[in-house]
Amino acid sequence: MPYQFSATGPSSYGSLYQPTTLDSCRTQERTKENPGSRPCRQFNTINKIISSSSNLPSVSLNIVLIYISRVSMCSAALEQVRKSILTLGNQQPDKVLSMCQDYLLKHSKLVVGHRVVILQTIELVVKSRIDDISYPKIKSEVVPEWQQAASNILVAVGNKYINDIMEEILGKFQPGVLPHFFVVQTLASLSDSNVYGMVPFLNAIMGTMLPMLAMTKQDNMKWVFSSALCRFSESILEYLANLDKAPDPTVRKDTFSSEIYSAYDILFNSWIQSRESKLRLTVAEALGSMSHLMAHDKLEEQLPKLLPTILGLYKKNSEHYIISKVLEASVNMGSRVLETQIDGLLVALHQQICSPVDFSNPPTVKNHNEVLRCFTVLANTFPDRLMVFVLQRLENSNERNRMGSLAVKKRVVQVISAMAHHGYLELEGGDLLVRFIIQHCALPDTYHRGQKTQDPEEVTNEALRSMCDNTLHLFTTTVGRLTDVLWPMLLCYLTPNQYANATTPLCKSLILLANKKRTAQEPNFNIDFNAQGSSLPSQYILMIRLLVNAAFPFRCRGHGAPSLSLLSAISPNIHPKAEPLWEKEIPKLVNYLEESTEDSLDKKKWEEALLQLLSKTLAAIDDSQWTGQLAVEATRYLPTYNNALEEKSFLYRCIGVILQQCYNKELGVAMGIGLCASSHLDGTLEKLEEFGKSDAFKKASGIFGLLKDKNDVDVEKMKSTLILCYGYVAMHAPEDQLLTRIDSDILQNISKNFNTKVLGIKVETKDLTMKLSLIHSVGLIAKAISKSVRKHGFLFSRKHELMGVMMDFIKAEPADVMRTPVRYLVLTTCANLMYPTSSVLLRSFIFLKTVFSVKNLTQACRNLDPLLTENENFDLLKTCLNGVYGLPTVDTPDKAKDEEALDPQQREVLYSDTFNALHELLRNVLARDLSPDGLQSVFKHIESWLSSGQDHERERAVKTTADLLQFYLDDLSVKNLVTFHNLGALVGRLAPRCTDPNPEVRRAAIDCIYRLMYIQLRYEGFSLDHKDDSVEALLEVREKLSNPDHSVLYKTCSELTKIISKRLPQQQLSTLLFMLFDGLVDSQSNCSRASSVILNTLLKNRGAGLQDLVPEMLEVLHNQLQVIGEEQVKVSIGQSILILATQHLQTVVNTLVAYPLPYDSWSCEMWIALGADSTVALQIMEMIIEKLNVMVPYVDKKESMLRPADAVVRVFPKLFSSLLVRLGSSVGVQLPKDLNSNSIISDRKTTNKMNLANFDVCGVAVEALRILLARAQLDAVVKPLDQEAAWDKMKDPQQHTTGVTLLSRAMAKHAGPRLPAIVESLCPSLCNIYECQRITVTAFFSELLNHHVVTELMILDMLMNNMMERITDTCGTVRMLAVRGLGNIAVGSPEKVNKYAKELLAAMSSGMEEKDDPGKLITLEAMSGMSKILLYLDQKNVHLLVVYIFMKIKPFLENENDEIRCASIMLLGNLSKFGSGEPVFKDQIHNVLVSLLLHLSDPNPQVVKACKYAMRICAPVVGSEQISAMFQNHLLEEKGLHYGEFINDLTKYLIQDFPGMLNFYHITVIQFFKSNWAEIRASAAMFIGFLLGNLPDEHFSHMNMGSVTKGLVMLLQDPDPLVRVKAAEAMGHFH
């Protein structure tokens, strides 16, 4: 049924709610004449008159209006009318508008089409001359018949006169009355055209509109309201985005959130599912815009419903729905819910993007673009998940899916390009986006040559690749700030094979970047390939790769010429000496290539030209070490071309050229033989062994003939080369063949040629060449083993022996000079022998695991077994550090002969390599145990060097520490709460170095402190990228320490200490202080003074909490005074003592008074320091005078003058009782807010408000009790309480009873004689009205009953009577503690159990029946207590109650509380000894037998142990010797149980011995099919399976097979897989 306009709306729903237009009424106005008919001709004449009568507009307009009122016109004539009126209106707008208005009012029956023409013309006049019109002339009313034209006029006028227009419109927009369609539409249009004018009205408009939404029934009104809400939301968002231009900048989003959400509720829950497609579309669009204005919590709540709803519309309809706005709103607020919806979103959106696009159908195009926009939004927030999803879809063989995924990738590339221009690629993670572009530059061809796609819109690999090529080029050329991001990072992508197809665009970009940087002479053009943490390929690999590329110039999209050009561009980074040659030769080669084609190129000649270039290059470089390294790297790179044999063949030829140029013939021979082993391991080893046994050392031939001089053969050099050959053979041997050859064929033959005790032969280390060959070879073998061991387990049995030899080599090196690379090679080899994977590679593996889900990370980074012991590790680090740190500085002159000494450049390189190798070794050691303990185990070796008297040694130690701390911080992964317990010790050692005379030491020390603080923050739970303002301030301190002035240094040191003090945890403070005490005697006076400055600053800031440490600190300071020679440091120590005295005067005086008499000079200095402050001195004098007045003249004991009074001992019981009761009353108590209401403190005239605010009422009571015990000389009581943190527990409301229990235990053990009087004093408090006091005293008494001392002191009866009375206490906690105390008698006084048997059994039974016990704590204590007393009760006392107690226990066997379940089973076991021979008890045991058997697989291990115990005890009662034997033999607590076999055997005996119980057993088992525990359900299935599987046929008739089958079928559907498996297995036992 078509929709009709009501009085308030348009007449055609299908025309998208637009009103009647000129076109729609032309059929009514159309005359029989054509456009050239008479009216049209006549009006042309009138129009000419108007044009010539500009001075008479009113006359002309009257003629026009009269004419159109009486004549029917065609469309052309109406157009002429519009032009005529517009001409007049531009001349005199006010007059024309007034006449048009009057005319429309007078001619209410004017033909619709004519009226529309006049209105449309008015709109045009208003728009063109709005500034010249006065508002009264254009005032208008919203009359329904005028419809769209009138609305447009109001919108045009509203751009200037918004307040007046709104006054008129709101008059037609009244609460409770549904407005005219065009009133709402006009409001919506006004919000579009005049944002800043309308937004202030919107809150009121929406408040009026909300009730109207519920009144709206017609779809056309729903549409206009939805459209209006959409446009309102967009206007508000525009307003908020430009608040700087807005008239009211105080407007906020939450101003509209409430109204928007109310409207959202109606649109989403009622209108979105409309049958009319256009309404659905508008509602969906409105919801998208409104979502930006909803409160975050509301949107988060609605997202799980909103997103699926809109996605669901896609499945039902073909229209495009605006979901991207919802996604943008979710992303902007950082929605967590969106992440949970991402998988479903991607699937639904991907289905849409894969749908064919009909470009002749606009809705499908809009839908396609909208979905791409959604992917754009998601790409910004979830790039990793989006890429994984798209890559998975690309693997789909369905072509449509693949093309859709490529379209998404295209959009992602566009997003990345936009992000680059806005600087996002410069931020962390930008390199991943660059990698994405490069990955797609390397895409393979979609079509083979000659094939082309037929669809011009199809996104092919070629199209996407071309787009990425262009994007990379744009990055390089137009985004200037990306230059330092791309250079030299792009070099990383030249060498991996997966990026081969991207070589050409990469080379072109790198050439542009290199030329730009060289021209500008930028320092970072020069690349440090060895920088720590760098992932760049080495210069050797780059050169090799580009040469091999050039050898096949037309492959990979013609990468030959770009590769050669790039070589020339980066030649200074490859080797400076190569630059002149390449600038001359490479352009010739490039020109030759450009003139050739793939078919015309002479490949042989071309390869020879490249090899000649390589040979010339090596000759120009003329560096044997560089050439040797090139050979090594090229050899390692060979496996890269395993799948490209032509390239590999050319690389072999390159290696041959390199070896020809290699001055080190031995290395060349070894590498060549190693290459042979890669394909012919057996033959190579045989030839080497044969050569080693022959007399070739005297007469060499073949490849070894290269080493033979014409006159003689250097036999030692031959052996050296042979050893090196074995190392390279191991390096290149196939991984699957190597491990079996290491010991027998490789190491054994090395030992024969090296005269050393490596493998049992005496060491002879005089020949340096042979020593270096051995070290090098062992390192190569370790690397080779590490590669193989990732796939095959291996125990390197000779590792320790080889490590020992390496250590001997270092020890044999001269300590005062370094002329050989022995240290460097040994350190590198040790690192390989211990942990073959370097720390840099380790971080790479971690990155791979994160990004590409590498699963074998642990295996890839494993240590080389066997591990070194702790002692071996200690010796290794000590030897290596001593062998390197003790060396003189690099610029120290070498006193050796000229031929032995190294030139300065060589020495500098050797030093750098050696220290880098040492740092790498230390990092590898630390990586094995990346924890505070692991850090300390390494640091303890460096620690002593920090205070060395040599500047360079201190510098080396501090820089090494900084390097290790940076590695620790970068690789730290805090998964569990671990205390950085050695922070104080590390800071204490490093902080004094911040004023070291050496500026390098100062800067490195600050770096150490900076990193330590961030490590501490990581342990506190902060992320790696968190920046702390106080720690960042250390960077400013670092700059200040560059000033060598002492006063500046110490002032800066004080600032440093304040930062440390702020960040250092309290528990680390004492360690730091004692480390600083050691620093007071540092070898550098600057550092000892710094220690005193740091010490005093810390004491001032945080010394108030160190009272317990004061005596120990004073003792250390007393000792340090005896060895300190620096007067300034002595003065600082006096200040330290004075600071302590101002905070802990009593303790300081007590400690100093107790020093032996007569006082030594250092003690006197400490007293003198106290006298420096007059206030402190006066207080000390008053204290001493007071003590002198009360002291006896002579004491015959050597005790402190200030010992406590003996009076405490006399009143101790009453004091103790009072304080304990007061303690119970103080738990959880705080001071009242109105201090004046408290009579205790109201009389005080001065009160420290801060102290009162932090006043701990319970803490005072605890401290009083602690002091009382100490004054009563009960240190034996205090010590265990301190160790077990009992004082803190007493203050904690949750642990108060535990703390009191610990106090009672300590008193019972160490203060027994005092207990009778204490108990007597406490008894009255048990009847106190305050629960807290009764709880405390009951807890104290309860624990006393756990000790035999109460029997010895004859207070047992008193305690038992009190506990029995508390059984009926109104407080549940008191009742629980009383039950516990009664049970404790079985532990403390077991011989008295039968005396109180009746009372104990009654109390425990009552406890098990306790109703007012929400947590079942009383029940638990009752069952535990019953178990204890049953062990000592006589048969006669329990005999009649056995079944009664059993029935009490039974309900708890299936209790969900593990402790109750465990206690009930234990009690059952203990009870069974009293039921032997009783038929009734035997029946009860059989009633619970199934339950006990099933709980053998209980998820709680303690319950399992309890079951085993109970069943062993119950075994004699069961009535079957075979079952009893099974229980005794198999159910042992600490041994495992094969449950299936056990139950299988047991069911056989049950069938045999108890056939009459089988029906009961199987019905009982079925009940456990619904157990809450999956393990029990699985065991029940097993039990029934074995029971029925072992059951003879004659018994089946007694079984309810229907229930069994139904139950097992139910278990087959159980959510737990274990249950389903056991159910299936059980059904398999049926026969």
PDB file of C-alpha atoms in Angstrom, residues 420-521:
ATOM      1  CA  ALA A 420      53.705   9.058   6.451  1.00  0.00           C
ATOM      2  CA  HIS A 421      52.768  12.582   5.433  1.00  0.00           C
ATOM      3  CA  HIS A 422      51.531  13.295   8.959  1.00  0.00           C
ATOM      4  CA  GLY A 423      54.685  12.041  10.656  1.00  0.00           C
ATOM      5  CA  TYR A 424      53.332   8.793  12.115  1.00  0.00           C
ATOM      6  CA  LEU A 425      56.020   6.639  10.509  1.00  0.00           C
ATOM      7  CA  GLU A 426      58.620   8.458  12.568  1.00  0.00           C
ATOM      8  CA  LEU A 427      57.064   7.089  15.766  1.00  0.00           C
ATOM      9  CA  GLU A 428      57.707   3.717  17.360  1.00  0.00           C
ATOM     10  CA  GLY A 429      56.330   0.956  15.147  1.00  0.00           C
ATOM     11  CA  GLY A 430      56.672   3.004  11.958  1.00  0.00           C
ATOM     12  CA  ASP A 431      59.281   0.547  10.682  1.00  0.00           C
ATOM     13  CA  LEU A 432      56.610  -2.175  10.645  1.00  0.00           C
ATOM     14  CA  LEU A 433      54.487  -0.082   8.291  1.00  0.00           C
ATOM     15  CA  VAL A 434      57.471   0.484   6.029  1.00  0.00           C
ATOM     16  CA  ARG A 435      58.052  -3.263   6.037  1.00  0.00           C
ATOM     17  CA  PHE A 436      54.454  -3.785   4.946  1.00  0.00           C
ATOM     18  CA  ILE A 437      55.026  -1.536   1.930  1.00  0.00           C
ATOM     19  CA  ILE A 438      58.246  -3.342   1.017  1.00  0.00           C
ATOM     20  CA  GLN A 439      56.611  -6.762   1.396  1.00  0.00           C
ATOM     21  CA  HIS A 440      54.122  -5.728  -1.234  1.00  0.00           C
ATOM     22  CA  CYS A 441      56.782  -4.289  -3.478  1.00  0.00           C
ATOM     23  CA  ALA A 442      57.998  -7.900  -3.567  1.00  0.00           C
ATOM     24  CA  LEU A 443      54.691  -9.450  -4.657  1.00  0.00           C
ATOM     25  CA  PRO A 444      54.981 -12.008  -7.470  1.00  0.00           C
ATOM     26  CA  ASP A 445      53.149 -11.576 -10.772  1.00  0.00           C
ATOM     27  CA  THR A 446      49.467 -12.508 -10.812  1.00  0.00           C
ATOM     28  CA  TYR A 447      49.490 -13.317 -14.530  1.00  0.00           C
ATOM     29  CA  HIS A 448      52.131 -14.836 -16.733  1.00  0.00           C
ATOM     30  CA  ARG A 449      53.528 -12.890 -19.613  1.00  0.00           C
ATOM     31  CA  GLY A 450      51.010 -12.196 -22.297  1.00  0.00           C
ATOM     32  CA  GLN A 451      48.050 -12.575 -19.932  1.00  0.00           C
ATOM     33  CA  LYS A 452      46.059  -9.565 -18.861  1.00  0.00           C
ATOM     34  CA  THR A 453      43.058  -9.034 -16.657  1.00  0.00           C
ATOM     35  CA  GLN A 454      39.786  -8.246 -18.342  1.00  0.00           C
ATOM     36  CA  ASP A 455      38.366  -6.282 -15.421  1.00  0.00           C
ATOM     37  CA  PRO A 456      39.787  -2.757 -15.290  1.00  0.00           C
ATOM     38  CA  GLU A 457      38.808  -2.418 -11.605  1.00  0.00           C
ATOM     39  CA  GLU A 458      40.483  -5.647 -10.484  1.00  0.00           C
ATOM     40  CA  VAL A 459      43.234  -5.191  -7.877  1.00  0.00           C
ATOM     41  CA  THR A 460      46.015  -7.509  -9.050  1.00  0.00           C
ATOM     42  CA  ASN A 461      49.386  -8.231  -7.527  1.00  0.00           C
ATOM     43  CA  GLU A 462      50.922  -6.089 -10.233  1.00  0.00           C
ATOM     44  CA  ALA A 463      48.639  -3.148  -9.472  1.00  0.00           C
ATOM     45  CA  LEU A 464      49.220  -3.356  -5.736  1.00  0.00           C
ATOM     46  CA  ARG A 465      52.949  -3.819  -6.251  1.00  0.00           C
ATOM     47  CA  SER A 466      53.109  -0.801  -8.540  1.00  0.00           C
ATOM     48  CA  MET A 467      51.203   1.236  -5.993  1.00  0.00           C
ATOM     49  CA  CYS A 468      53.681   0.223  -3.267  1.00  0.00           C
ATOM     50  CA  ASP A 469      56.617   1.010  -5.563  1.00  0.00           C
ATOM     51  CA  ASN A 470      55.221   4.493  -6.046  1.00  0.00           C
ATOM     52  CA  THR A 471      54.506   4.857  -2.335  1.00  0.00           C
ATOM     53  CA  LEU A 472      58.095   3.957  -1.457  1.00  0.00           C
ATOM     54  CA  HIS A 473      59.343   6.418  -4.065  1.00  0.00           C
ATOM     55  CA  LEU A 474      57.100   9.140  -2.601  1.00  0.00           C
ATOM     56  CA  PHE A 475      58.403   8.380   0.888  1.00  0.00           C
ATOM     57  CA  THR A 476      61.907   8.910  -0.415  1.00  0.00           C
ATOM     58  CA  THR A 477      61.312  12.031  -2.472  1.00  0.00           C
ATOM     59  CA  THR A 478      58.464  14.012  -0.914  1.00  0.00           C
ATOM     60  CA  VAL A 479      58.381  13.145   2.800  1.00  0.00           C
ATOM     61  CA  GLY A 480      61.627  14.779   3.847  1.00  0.00           C
ATOM     62  CA  ARG A 481      61.448  13.863   7.509  1.00  0.00           C
ATOM     63  CA  LEU A 482      61.286  10.186   6.608  1.00  0.00           C
ATOM     64  CA  THR A 483      64.835  10.283   5.288  1.00  0.00           C
ATOM     65  CA  ASP A 484      66.343   9.349   8.642  1.00  0.00           C
ATOM     66  CA  VAL A 485      63.719   6.653   9.133  1.00  0.00           C
ATOM     67  CA  LEU A 486      64.427   4.992   5.809  1.00  0.00           C
ATOM     68  CA  TRP A 487      68.197   5.423   5.893  1.00  0.00           C
ATOM     69  CA  PRO A 488      69.833   3.031   6.439  1.00  0.00           C
ATOM     70  CA  MET A 489      66.880   0.800   7.458  1.00  0.00           C
ATOM     71  CA  LEU A 490      65.992  -0.047   3.839  1.00  0.00           C
ATOM     72  CA  LEU A 491      69.312  -1.865   3.511  1.00  0.00           C
ATOM     73  CA  CYS A 492      67.882  -4.590   5.791  1.00  0.00           C
ATOM     74  CA  TYR A 493      65.508  -5.658   3.022  1.00  0.00           C
ATOM     75  CA  LEU A 494      68.115  -6.094   0.297  1.00  0.00           C
ATOM     76  CA  THR A 495      69.539  -9.398   1.521  1.00  0.00           C
ATOM     77  CA  PRO A 496      66.584 -11.669   2.544  1.00  0.00           C
ATOM     78  CA  ASN A 497      65.254 -13.712  -0.364  1.00  0.00           C
ATOM     79  CA  GLN A 498      61.615 -12.974   0.402  1.00  0.00           C
ATOM     80  CA  TYR A 499      62.174  -9.358  -0.660  1.00  0.00           C
ATOM     81  CA  ALA A 500      64.039 -10.212  -3.889  1.00  0.00           C
ATOM     82  CA  ASN A 501      61.247  -8.890  -6.120  1.00  0.00           C
ATOM     83  CA  ALA A 502      61.448  -5.546  -4.303  1.00  0.00           C
ATOM     84  CA  THR A 503      65.163  -5.067  -5.011  1.00  0.00           C
ATOM     85  CA  THR A 504      64.659  -2.613  -7.885  1.00  0.00           C
ATOM     86  CA  PRO A 505      62.464  -0.067  -6.025  1.00  0.00           C
ATOM     87  CA  LEU A 506      64.583  -0.497  -2.892  1.00  0.00           C
ATOM     88  CA  CYS A 507      67.799   0.230  -4.782  1.00  0.00           C
ATOM     89  CA  LYS A 508      66.294   3.262  -6.466  1.00  0.00           C
ATOM     90  CA  SER A 509      65.120   4.694  -3.150  1.00  0.00           C
ATOM     91  CA  LEU A 510      68.432   3.963  -1.453  1.00  0.00           C
ATOM     92  CA  ILE A 511      70.325   5.613  -4.307  1.00  0.00           C
ATOM     93  CA  LEU A 512      68.230   8.761  -3.895  1.00  0.00           C
ATOM     94  CA  LEU A 513      68.740   8.751  -0.137  1.00  0.00           C
ATOM     95  CA  ALA A 514      72.480   8.119  -0.396  1.00  0.00           C
ATOM     96  CA  ASN A 515      73.034  10.848  -2.973  1.00  0.00           C
ATOM     97  CA  LYS A 516      70.963  13.286  -0.920  1.00  0.00           C
ATOM     98  CA  LYS A 517      72.963  12.623   2.234  1.00  0.00           C
ATOM     99  CA  ARG A 518      76.324  12.655   0.461  1.00  0.00           C
ATOM    100  CA  THR A 519      75.508  15.954  -1.220  1.00  0.00           C
ATOM    101  CA  ALA A 520      74.432  17.487   2.073  1.00  0.00           C
ATOM    102  CA  GLN A 521      77.471  15.906   3.795  1.00  0.00           C
TER     103      GLN A 521
END
